[in-house]
C-alpha positions as protocol buffer text, in pm:
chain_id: "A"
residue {
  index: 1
  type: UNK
  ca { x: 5796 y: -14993 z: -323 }
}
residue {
  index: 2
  type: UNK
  ca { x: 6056 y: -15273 z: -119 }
}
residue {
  index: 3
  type: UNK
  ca { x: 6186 y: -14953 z: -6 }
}
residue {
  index: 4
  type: UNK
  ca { x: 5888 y: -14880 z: 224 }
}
residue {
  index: 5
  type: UNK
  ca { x: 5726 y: -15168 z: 430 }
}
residue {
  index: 6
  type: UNK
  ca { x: 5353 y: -15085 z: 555 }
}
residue {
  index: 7
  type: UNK
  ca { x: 5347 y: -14689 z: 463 }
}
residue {
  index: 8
  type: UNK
  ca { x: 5118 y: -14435 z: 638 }
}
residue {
  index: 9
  type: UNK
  ca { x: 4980 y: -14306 z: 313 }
}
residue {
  index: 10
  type: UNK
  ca { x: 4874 y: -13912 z: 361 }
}
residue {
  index: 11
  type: UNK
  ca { x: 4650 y: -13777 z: 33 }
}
residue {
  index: 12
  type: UNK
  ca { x: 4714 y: -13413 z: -21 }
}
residue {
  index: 13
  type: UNK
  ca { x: 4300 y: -13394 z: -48 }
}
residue {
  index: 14
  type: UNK
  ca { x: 4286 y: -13045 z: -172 }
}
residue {
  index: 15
  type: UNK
  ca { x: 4481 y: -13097 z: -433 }
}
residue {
  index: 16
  type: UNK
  ca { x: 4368 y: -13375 z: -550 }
}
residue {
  index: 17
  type: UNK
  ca { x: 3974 y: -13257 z: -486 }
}
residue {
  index: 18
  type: UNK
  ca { x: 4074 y: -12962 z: -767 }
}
residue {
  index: 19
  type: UNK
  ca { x: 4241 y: -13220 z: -998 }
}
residue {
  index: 20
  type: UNK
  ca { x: 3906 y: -13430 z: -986 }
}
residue {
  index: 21
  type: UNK
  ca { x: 3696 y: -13167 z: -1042 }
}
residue {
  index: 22
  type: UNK
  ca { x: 3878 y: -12990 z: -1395 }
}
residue {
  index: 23
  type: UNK
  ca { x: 3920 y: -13413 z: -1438 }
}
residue {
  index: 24
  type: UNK
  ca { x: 3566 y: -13514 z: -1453 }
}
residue {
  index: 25
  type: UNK
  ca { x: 3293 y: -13175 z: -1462 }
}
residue {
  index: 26
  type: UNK
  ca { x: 3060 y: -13306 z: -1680 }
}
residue {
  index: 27
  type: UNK
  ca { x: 2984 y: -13566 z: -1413 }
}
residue {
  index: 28
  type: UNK
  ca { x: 2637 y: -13610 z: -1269 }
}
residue {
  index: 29
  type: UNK
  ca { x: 2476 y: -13816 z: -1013 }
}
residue {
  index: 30
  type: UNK
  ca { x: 2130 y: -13997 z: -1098 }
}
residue {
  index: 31
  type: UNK
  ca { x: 1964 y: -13682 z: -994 }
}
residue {
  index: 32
  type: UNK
  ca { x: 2156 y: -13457 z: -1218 }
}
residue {
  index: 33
  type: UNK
  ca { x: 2388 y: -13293 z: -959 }
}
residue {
  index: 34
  type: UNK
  ca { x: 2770 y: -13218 z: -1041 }
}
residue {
  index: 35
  type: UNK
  ca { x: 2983 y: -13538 z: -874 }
}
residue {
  index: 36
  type: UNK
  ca { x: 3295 y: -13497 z: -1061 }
}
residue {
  index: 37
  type: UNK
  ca { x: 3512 y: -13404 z: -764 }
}
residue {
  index: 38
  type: UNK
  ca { x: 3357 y: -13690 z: -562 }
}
residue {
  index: 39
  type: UNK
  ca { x: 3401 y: -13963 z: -811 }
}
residue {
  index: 40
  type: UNK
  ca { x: 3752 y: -13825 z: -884 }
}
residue {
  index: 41
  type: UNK
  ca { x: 3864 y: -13863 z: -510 }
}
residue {
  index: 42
  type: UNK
  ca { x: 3670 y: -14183 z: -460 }
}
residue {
  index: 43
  type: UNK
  ca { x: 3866 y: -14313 z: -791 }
}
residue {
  index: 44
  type: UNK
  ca { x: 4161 y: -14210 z: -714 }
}
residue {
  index: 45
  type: UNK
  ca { x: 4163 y: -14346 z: -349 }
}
residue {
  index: 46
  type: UNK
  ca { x: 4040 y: -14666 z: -455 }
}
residue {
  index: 47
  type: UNK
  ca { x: 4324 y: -14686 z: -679 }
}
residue {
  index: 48
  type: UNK
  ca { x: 4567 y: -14609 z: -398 }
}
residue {
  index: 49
  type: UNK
  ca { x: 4437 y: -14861 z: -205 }
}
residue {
  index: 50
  type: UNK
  ca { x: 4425 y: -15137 z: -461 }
}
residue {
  index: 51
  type: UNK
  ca { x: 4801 y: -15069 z: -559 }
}
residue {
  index: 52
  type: UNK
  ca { x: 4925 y: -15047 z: -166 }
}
residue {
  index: 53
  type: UNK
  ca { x: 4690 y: -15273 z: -21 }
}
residue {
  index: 54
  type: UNK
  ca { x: 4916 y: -15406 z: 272 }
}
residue {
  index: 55
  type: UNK
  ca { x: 4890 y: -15039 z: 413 }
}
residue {
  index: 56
  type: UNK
  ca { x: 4584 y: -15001 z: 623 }
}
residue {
  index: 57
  type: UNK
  ca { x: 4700 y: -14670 z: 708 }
}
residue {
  index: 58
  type: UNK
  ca { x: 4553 y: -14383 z: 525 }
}
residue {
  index: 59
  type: UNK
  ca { x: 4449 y: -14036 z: 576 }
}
residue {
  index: 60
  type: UNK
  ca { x: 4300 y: -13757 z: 349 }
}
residue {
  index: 61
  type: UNK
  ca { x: 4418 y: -13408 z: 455 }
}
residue {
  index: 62
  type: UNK
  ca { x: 4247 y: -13100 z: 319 }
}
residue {
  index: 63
  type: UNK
  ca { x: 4232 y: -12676 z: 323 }
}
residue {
  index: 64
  type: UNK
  ca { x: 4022 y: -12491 z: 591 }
}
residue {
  index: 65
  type: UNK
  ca { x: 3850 y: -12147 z: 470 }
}
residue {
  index: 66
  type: UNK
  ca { x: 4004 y: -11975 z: 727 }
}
residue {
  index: 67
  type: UNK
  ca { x: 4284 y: -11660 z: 652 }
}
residue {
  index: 68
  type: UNK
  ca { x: 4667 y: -11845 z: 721 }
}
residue {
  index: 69
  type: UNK
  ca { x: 4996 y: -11698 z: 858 }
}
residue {
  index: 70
  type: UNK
  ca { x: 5117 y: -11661 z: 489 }
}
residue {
  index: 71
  type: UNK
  ca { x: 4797 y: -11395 z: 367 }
}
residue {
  index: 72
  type: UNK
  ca { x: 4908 y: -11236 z: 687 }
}
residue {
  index: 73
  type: UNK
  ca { x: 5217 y: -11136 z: 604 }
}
residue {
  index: 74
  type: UNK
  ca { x: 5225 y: -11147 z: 254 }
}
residue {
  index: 75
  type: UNK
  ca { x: 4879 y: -11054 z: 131 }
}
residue {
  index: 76
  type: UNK
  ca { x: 4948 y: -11166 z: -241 }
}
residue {
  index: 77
  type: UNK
  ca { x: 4982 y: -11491 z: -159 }
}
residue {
  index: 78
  type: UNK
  ca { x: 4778 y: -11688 z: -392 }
}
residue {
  index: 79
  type: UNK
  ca { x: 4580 y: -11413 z: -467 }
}
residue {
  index: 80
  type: UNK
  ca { x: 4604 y: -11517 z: -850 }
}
residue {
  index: 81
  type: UNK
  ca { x: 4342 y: -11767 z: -765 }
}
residue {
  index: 82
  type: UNK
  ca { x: 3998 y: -11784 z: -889 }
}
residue {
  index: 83
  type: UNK
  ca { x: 3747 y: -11795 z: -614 }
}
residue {
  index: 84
  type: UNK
  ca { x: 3627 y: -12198 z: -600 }
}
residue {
  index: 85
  type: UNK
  ca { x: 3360 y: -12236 z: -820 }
}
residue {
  index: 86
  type: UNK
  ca { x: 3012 y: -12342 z: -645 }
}
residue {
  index: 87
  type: UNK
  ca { x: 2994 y: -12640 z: -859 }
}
residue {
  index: 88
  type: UNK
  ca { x: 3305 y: -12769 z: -656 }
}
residue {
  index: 89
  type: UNK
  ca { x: 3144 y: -12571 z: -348 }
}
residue {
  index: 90
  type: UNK
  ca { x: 2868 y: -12807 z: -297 }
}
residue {
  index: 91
  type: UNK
  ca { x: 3003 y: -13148 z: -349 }
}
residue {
  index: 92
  type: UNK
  ca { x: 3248 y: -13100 z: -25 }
}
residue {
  index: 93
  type: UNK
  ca { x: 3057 y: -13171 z: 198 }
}
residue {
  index: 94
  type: UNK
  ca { x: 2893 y: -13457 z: 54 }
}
residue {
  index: 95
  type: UNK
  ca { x: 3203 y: -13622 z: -16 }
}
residue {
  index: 96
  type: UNK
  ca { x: 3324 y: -13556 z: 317 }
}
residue {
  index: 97
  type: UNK
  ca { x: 3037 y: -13756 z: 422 }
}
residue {
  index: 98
  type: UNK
  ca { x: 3072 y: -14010 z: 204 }
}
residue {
  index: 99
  type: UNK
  ca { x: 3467 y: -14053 z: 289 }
}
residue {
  index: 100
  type: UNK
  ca { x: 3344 y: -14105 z: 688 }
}
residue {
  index: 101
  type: UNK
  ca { x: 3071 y: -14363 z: 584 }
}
residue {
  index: 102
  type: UNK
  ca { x: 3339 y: -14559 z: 419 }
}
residue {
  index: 103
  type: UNK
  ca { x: 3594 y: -14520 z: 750 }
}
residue {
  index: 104
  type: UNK
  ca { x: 3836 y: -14282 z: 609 }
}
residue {
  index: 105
  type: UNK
  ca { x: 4012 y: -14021 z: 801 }
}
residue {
  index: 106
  type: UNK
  ca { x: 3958 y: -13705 z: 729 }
}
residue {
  index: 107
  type: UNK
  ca { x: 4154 y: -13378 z: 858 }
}
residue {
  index: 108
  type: UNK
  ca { x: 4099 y: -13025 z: 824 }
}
residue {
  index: 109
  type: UNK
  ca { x: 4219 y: -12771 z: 1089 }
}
residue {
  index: 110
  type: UNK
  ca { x: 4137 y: -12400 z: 1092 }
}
residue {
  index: 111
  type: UNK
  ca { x: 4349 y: -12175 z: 969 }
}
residue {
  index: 112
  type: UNK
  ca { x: 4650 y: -12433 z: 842 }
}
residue {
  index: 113
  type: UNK
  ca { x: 4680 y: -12472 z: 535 }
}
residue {
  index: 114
  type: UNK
  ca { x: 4674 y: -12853 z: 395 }
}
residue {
  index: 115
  type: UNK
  ca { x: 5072 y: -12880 z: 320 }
}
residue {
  index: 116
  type: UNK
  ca { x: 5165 y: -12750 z: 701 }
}
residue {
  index: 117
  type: UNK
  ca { x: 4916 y: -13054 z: 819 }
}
residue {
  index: 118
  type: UNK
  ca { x: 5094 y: -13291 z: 589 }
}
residue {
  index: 119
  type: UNK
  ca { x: 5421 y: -13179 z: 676 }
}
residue {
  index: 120
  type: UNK
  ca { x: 5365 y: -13173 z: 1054 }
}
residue {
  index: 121
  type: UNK
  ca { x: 5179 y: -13479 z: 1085 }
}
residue {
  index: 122
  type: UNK
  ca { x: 5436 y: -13671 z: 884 }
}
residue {
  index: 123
  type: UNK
  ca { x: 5734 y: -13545 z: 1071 }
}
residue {
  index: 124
  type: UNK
  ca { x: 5553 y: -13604 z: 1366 }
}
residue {
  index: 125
  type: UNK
  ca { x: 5481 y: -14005 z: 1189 }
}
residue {
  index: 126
  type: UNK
  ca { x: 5859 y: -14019 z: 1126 }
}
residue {
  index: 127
  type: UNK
  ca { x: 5967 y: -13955 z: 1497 }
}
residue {
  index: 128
  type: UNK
  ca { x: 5748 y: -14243 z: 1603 }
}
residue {
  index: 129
  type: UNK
  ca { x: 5934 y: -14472 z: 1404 }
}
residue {
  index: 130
  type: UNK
  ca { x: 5691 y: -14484 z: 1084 }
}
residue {
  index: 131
  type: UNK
  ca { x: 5737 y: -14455 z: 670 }
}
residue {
  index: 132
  type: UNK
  ca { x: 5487 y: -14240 z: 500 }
}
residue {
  index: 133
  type: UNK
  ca { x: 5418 y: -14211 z: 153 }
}
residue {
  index: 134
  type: UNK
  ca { x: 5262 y: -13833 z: 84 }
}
residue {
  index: 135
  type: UNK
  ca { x: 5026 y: -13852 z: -202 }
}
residue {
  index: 136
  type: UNK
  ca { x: 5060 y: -13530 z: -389 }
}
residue {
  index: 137
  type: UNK
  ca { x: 5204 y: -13374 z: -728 }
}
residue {
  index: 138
  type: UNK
  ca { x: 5266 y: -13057 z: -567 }
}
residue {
  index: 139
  type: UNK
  ca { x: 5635 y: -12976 z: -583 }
}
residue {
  index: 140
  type: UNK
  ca { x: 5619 y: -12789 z: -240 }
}
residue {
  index: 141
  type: UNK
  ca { x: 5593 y: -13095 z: -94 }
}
residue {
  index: 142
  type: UNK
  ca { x: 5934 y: -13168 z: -217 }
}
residue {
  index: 143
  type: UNK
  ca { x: 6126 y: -12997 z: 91 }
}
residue {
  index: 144
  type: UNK
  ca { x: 5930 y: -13305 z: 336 }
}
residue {
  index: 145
  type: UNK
  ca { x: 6068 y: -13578 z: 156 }
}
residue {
  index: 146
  type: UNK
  ca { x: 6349 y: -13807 z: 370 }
}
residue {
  index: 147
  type: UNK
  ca { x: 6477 y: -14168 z: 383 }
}
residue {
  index: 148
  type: UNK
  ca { x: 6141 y: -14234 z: 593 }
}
residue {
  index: 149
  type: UNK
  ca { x: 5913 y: -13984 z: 375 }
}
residue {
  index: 150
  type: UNK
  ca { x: 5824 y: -14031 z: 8 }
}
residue {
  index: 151
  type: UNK
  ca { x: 5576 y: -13870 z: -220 }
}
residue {
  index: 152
  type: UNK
  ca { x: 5374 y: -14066 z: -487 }
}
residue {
  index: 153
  type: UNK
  ca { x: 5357 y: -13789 z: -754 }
}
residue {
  index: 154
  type: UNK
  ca { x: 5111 y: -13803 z: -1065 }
}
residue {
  index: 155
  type: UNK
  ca { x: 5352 y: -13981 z: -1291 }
}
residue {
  index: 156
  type: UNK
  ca { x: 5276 y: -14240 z: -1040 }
}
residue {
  index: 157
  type: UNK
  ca { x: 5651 y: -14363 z: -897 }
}
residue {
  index: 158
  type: UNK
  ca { x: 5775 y: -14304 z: -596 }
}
residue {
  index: 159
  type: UNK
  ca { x: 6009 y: -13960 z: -534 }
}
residue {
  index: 160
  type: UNK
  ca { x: 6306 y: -14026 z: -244 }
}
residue {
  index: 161
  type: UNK
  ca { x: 6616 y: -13814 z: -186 }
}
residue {
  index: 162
  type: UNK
  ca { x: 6778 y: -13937 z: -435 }
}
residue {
  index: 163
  type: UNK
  ca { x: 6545 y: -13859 z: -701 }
}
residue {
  index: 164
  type: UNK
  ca { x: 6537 y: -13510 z: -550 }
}
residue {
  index: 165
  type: UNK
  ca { x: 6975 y: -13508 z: -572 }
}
residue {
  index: 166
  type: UNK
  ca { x: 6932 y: -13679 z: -960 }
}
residue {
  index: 167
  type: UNK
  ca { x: 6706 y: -13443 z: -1076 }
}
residue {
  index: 168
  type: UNK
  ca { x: 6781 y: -13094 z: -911 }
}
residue {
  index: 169
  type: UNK
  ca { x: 7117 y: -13166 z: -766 }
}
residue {
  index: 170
  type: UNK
  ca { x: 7028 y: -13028 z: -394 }
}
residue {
  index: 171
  type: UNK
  ca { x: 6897 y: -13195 z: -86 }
}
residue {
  index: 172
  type: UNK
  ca { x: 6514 y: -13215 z: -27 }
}
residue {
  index: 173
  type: UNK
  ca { x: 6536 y: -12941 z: 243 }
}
residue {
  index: 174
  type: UNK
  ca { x: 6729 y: -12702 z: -12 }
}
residue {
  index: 175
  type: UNK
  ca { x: 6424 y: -12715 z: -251 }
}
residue {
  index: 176
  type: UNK
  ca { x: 6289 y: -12427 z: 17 }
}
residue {
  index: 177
  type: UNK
  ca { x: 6585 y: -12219 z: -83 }
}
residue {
  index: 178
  type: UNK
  ca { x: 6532 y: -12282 z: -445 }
}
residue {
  index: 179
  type: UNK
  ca { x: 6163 y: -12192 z: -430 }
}
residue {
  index: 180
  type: UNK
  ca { x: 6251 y: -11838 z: -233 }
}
residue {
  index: 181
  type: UNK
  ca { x: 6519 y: -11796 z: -557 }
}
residue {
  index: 182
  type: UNK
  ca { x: 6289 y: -11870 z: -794 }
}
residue {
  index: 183
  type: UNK
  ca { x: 5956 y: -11785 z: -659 }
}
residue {
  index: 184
  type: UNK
  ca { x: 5681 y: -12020 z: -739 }
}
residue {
  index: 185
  type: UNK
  ca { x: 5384 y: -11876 z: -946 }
}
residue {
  index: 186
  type: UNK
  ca { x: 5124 y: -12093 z: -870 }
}
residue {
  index: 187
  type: UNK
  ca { x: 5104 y: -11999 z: -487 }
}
residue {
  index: 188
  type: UNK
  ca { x: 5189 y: -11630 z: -619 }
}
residue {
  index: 189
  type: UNK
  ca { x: 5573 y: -11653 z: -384 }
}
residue {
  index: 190
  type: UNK
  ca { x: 5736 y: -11371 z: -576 }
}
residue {
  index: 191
  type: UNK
  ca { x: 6124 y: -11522 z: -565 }
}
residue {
  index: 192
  type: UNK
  ca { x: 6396 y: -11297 z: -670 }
}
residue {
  index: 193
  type: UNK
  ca { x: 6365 y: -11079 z: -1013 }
}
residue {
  index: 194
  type: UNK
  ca { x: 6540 y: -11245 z: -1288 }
}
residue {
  index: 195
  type: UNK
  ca { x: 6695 y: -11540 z: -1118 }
}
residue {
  index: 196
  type: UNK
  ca { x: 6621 y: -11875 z: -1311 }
}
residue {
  index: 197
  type: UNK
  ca { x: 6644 y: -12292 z: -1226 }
}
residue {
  index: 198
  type: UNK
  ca { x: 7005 y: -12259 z: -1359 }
}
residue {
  index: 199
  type: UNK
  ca { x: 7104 y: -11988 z: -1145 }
}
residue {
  index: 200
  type: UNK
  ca { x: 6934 y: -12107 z: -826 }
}
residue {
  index: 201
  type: UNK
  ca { x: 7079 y: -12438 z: -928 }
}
residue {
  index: 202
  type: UNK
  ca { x: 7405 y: -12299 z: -938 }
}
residue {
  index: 203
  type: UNK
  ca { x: 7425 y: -12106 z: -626 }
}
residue {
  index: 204
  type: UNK
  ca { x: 7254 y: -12345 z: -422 }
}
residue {
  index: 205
  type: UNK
  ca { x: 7493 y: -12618 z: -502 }
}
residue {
  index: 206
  type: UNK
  ca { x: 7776 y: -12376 z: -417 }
}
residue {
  index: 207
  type: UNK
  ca { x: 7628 y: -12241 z: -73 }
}
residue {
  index: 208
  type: UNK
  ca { x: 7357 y: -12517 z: -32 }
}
residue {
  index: 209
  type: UNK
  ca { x: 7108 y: -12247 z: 172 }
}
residue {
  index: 210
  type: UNK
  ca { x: 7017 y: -11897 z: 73 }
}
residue {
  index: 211
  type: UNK
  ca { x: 7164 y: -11735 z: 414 }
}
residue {
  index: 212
  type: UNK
  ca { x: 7485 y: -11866 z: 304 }
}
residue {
  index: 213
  type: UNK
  ca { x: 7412 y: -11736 z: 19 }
}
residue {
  index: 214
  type: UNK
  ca { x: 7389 y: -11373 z: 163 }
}
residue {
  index: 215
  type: UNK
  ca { x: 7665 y: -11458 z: 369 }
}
residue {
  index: 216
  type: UNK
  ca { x: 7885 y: -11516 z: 53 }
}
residue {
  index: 217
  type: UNK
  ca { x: 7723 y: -11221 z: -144 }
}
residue {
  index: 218
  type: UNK
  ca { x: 8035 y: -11010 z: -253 }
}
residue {
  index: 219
  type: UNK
  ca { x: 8232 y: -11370 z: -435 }
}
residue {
  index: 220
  type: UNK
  ca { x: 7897 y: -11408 z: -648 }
}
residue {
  index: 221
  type: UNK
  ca { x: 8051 y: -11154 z: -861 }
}
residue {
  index: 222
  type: UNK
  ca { x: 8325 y: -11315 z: -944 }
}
residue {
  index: 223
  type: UNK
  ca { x: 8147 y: -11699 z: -976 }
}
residue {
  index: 224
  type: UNK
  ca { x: 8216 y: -11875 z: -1353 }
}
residue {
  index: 225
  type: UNK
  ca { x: 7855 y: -11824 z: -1452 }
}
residue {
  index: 226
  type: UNK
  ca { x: 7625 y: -11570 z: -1683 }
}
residue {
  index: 227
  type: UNK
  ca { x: 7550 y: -11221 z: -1546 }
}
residue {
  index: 228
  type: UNK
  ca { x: 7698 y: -11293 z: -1205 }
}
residue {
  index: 229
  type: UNK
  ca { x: 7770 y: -10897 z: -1175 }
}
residue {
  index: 230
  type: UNK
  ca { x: 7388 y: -10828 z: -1204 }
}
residue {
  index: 231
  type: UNK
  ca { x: 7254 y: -11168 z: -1050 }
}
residue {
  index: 232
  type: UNK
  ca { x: 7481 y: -11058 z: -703 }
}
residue {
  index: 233
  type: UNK
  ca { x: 7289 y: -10678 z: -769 }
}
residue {
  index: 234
  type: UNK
  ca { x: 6931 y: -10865 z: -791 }
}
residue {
  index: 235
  type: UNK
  ca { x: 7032 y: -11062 z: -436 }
}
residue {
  index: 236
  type: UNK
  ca { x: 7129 y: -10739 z: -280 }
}
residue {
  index: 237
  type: UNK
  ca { x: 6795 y: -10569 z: -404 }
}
residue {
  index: 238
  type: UNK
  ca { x: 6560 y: -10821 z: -340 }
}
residue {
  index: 239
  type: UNK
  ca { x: 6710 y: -10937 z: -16 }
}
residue {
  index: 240
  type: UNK
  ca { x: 6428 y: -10923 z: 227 }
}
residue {
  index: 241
  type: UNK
  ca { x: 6191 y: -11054 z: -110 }
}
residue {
  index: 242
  type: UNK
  ca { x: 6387 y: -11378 z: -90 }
}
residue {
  index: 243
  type: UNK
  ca { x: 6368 y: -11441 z: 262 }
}
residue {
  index: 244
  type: UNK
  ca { x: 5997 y: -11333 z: 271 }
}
residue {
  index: 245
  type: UNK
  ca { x: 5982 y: -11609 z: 14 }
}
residue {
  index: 246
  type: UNK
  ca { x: 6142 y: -11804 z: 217 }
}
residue {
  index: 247
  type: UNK
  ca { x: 5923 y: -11798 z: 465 }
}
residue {
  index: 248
  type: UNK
  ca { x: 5612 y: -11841 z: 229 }
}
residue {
  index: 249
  type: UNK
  ca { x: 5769 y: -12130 z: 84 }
}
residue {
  index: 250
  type: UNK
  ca { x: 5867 y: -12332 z: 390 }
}
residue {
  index: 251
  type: UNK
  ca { x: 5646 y: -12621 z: 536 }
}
residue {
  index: 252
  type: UNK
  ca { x: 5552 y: -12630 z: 909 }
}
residue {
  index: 253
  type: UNK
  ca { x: 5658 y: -12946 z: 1076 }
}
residue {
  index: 254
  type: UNK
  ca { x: 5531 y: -12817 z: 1423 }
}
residue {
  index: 255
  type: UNK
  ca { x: 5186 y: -12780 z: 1387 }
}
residue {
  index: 256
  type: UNK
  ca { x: 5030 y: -12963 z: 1666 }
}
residue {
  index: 257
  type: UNK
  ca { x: 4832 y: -13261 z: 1598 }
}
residue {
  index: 258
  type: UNK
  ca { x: 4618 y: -13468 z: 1807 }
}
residue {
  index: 259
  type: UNK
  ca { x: 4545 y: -13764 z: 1573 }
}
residue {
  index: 260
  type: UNK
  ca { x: 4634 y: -14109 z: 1698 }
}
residue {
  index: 261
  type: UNK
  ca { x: 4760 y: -14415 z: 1463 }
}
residue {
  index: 262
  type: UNK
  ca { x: 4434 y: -14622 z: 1499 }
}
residue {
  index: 263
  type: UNK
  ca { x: 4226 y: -14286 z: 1373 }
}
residue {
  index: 264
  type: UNK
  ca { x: 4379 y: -14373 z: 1048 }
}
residue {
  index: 265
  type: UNK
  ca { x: 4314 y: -14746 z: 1067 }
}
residue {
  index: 266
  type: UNK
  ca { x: 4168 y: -14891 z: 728 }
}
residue {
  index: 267
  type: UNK
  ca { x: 3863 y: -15140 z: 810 }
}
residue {
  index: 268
  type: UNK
  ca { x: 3873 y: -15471 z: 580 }
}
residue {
  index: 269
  type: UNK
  ca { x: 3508 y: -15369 z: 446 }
}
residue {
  index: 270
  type: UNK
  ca { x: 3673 y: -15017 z: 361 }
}
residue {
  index: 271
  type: UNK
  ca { x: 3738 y: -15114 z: -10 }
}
residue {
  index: 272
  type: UNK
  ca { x: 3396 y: -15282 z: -27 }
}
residue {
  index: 273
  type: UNK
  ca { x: 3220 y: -14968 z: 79 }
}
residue {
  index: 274
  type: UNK
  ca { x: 3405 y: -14751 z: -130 }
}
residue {
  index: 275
  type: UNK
  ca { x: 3341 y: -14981 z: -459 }
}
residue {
  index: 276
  type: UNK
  ca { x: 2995 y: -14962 z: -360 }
}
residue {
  index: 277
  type: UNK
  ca { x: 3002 y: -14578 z: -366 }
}
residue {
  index: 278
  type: UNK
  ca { x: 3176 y: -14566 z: -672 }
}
residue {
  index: 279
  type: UNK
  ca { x: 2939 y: -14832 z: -900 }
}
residue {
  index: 280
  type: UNK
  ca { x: 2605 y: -14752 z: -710 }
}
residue {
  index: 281
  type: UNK
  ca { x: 2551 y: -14331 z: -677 }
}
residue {
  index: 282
  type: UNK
  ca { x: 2724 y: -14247 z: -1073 }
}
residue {
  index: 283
  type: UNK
  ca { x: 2589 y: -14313 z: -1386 }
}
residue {
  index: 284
  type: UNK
  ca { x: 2962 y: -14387 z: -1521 }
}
């Protein structure tokens, strides 16, 4: 963590808020109400800020209810989604309380989805000179990370572009091109038929973006690996899939944000409160 001096830590709250709740649903409060997804978050923020407690930066982003750009043009989109269940339903707003008491940001805008807040308020961070560290397993968020953004992912260590390069062998921004190859089935982005890792792998580290891709389509033919004849047929089939994909899969950075720095200032008495929440209102 050398690497980054004083992040702007961003918690992918939606996420996380889901995690909590599958993590802990037997949960109750004192008067027998479902708490899981609250004491999840509050753990899991109070770990965050015991590990990086020189960052008094912090910021919980989350979903609004509200139809986005991507059900508009692709109506599938995450339609493979159960509805949220009500047990989840009602501790929202509670916790959302609960986070202000303590003095933590909260941000939810209608109509954006959680990632295109993330991604716009930490490109937005990164112009004015700042590191952020995005707190989120979700492997969209991927495409955001740079040599001033880094994601703390559930394994708990820190992911950089060079982690990214080690592990996929592409640049952070090509993992958008990847995803509109591959699709991704847990936002329901339907990729390209029968394309794998190995063969989005492959082509991306030949044309590094999928419009070169396209641009190169008739020498995929001839490239040294399996089925190339029938991959270049699948491009030519599915070409307006994989740039609809494209679109799904790609992060807003432009989403405009009117948050200032101190709005995400941690108090000293933060942790205090937050300890109190957590040992006072749960019977575990």
């Amino acid at each position: 963590m050398d690497q980054i001096k004083k992040p702007i830590i961003i918690i992918d709250g939606s996420l996380y808020l889901y995690t909590s709740y599958y993590g802990f649903r037997d949960f109750k409060n004192n008067a027998g109400e479902p708490c899981g997804a609250i004491y999840g978050m509050l753990r899991m923020i109070n770990n965050i800020l015991k590990k990086y407690y020189y960052s008094r930066k912090l910021i919980v982003i989350f979903d609004s209810s509200k139809i986005t750009f991507r059900k508009e043009i692709f109506k599938d989109y995450k339609s493979n989604r159960l509805p949220m269940p009500n047990s989840l339903y009602i501790q929202i707003k509670p916790l959302f309380e609960i986070l202000t008491k303590i003095g933590i940001k909260i941000l939810s805008i209608p109509g954006i989805e959680a990632d295109d807040i993330i991604g716009s308020l930490s490109s937005k961070l990164e112009q004015a000179g700042e590191k952020i560290l995005i707190v989120s397993h979700d492997k969209d968020m991927l495409q955001l990370v740079t040599k001033n953004i880094f994601i703390l992912n559930k394994k708990k260590y820190i992911i950089t572009p060079k982690t990214i390069q080690d592990e996929y062998g592409i640049k952070p921004k090509e993992y958008i091109d990847f995803l509109a190859l591959i699709g991704d089935t847990s936002d329901n982005i339907p990729g390209v038929p029968k394309i794998g890792i190995k063969t989005a792998l492959f082509l991306l580290k030949k044309f590094y973006n999928i419009k070169n891709i396209y641009n190169n389509i008739e020498k995929i033919p001839f490239l040294p690996f399996k089925n190339a004849k029938n991959i270049a047929i699948q491009l030519n089939n599915y070409k307006d899939v994989a740039f609809l994909s494209y679109k799904l899969a790609k992060i807003k950075l432009d989403i405009p944000i009117n948050i200032k720095l101190q709005d995400m200032h941690l108090t000293k008495s933060c942790t205090e409160k937050l300890f109190r929440f957590l040992t006072s209102i749960f019977n575990r």
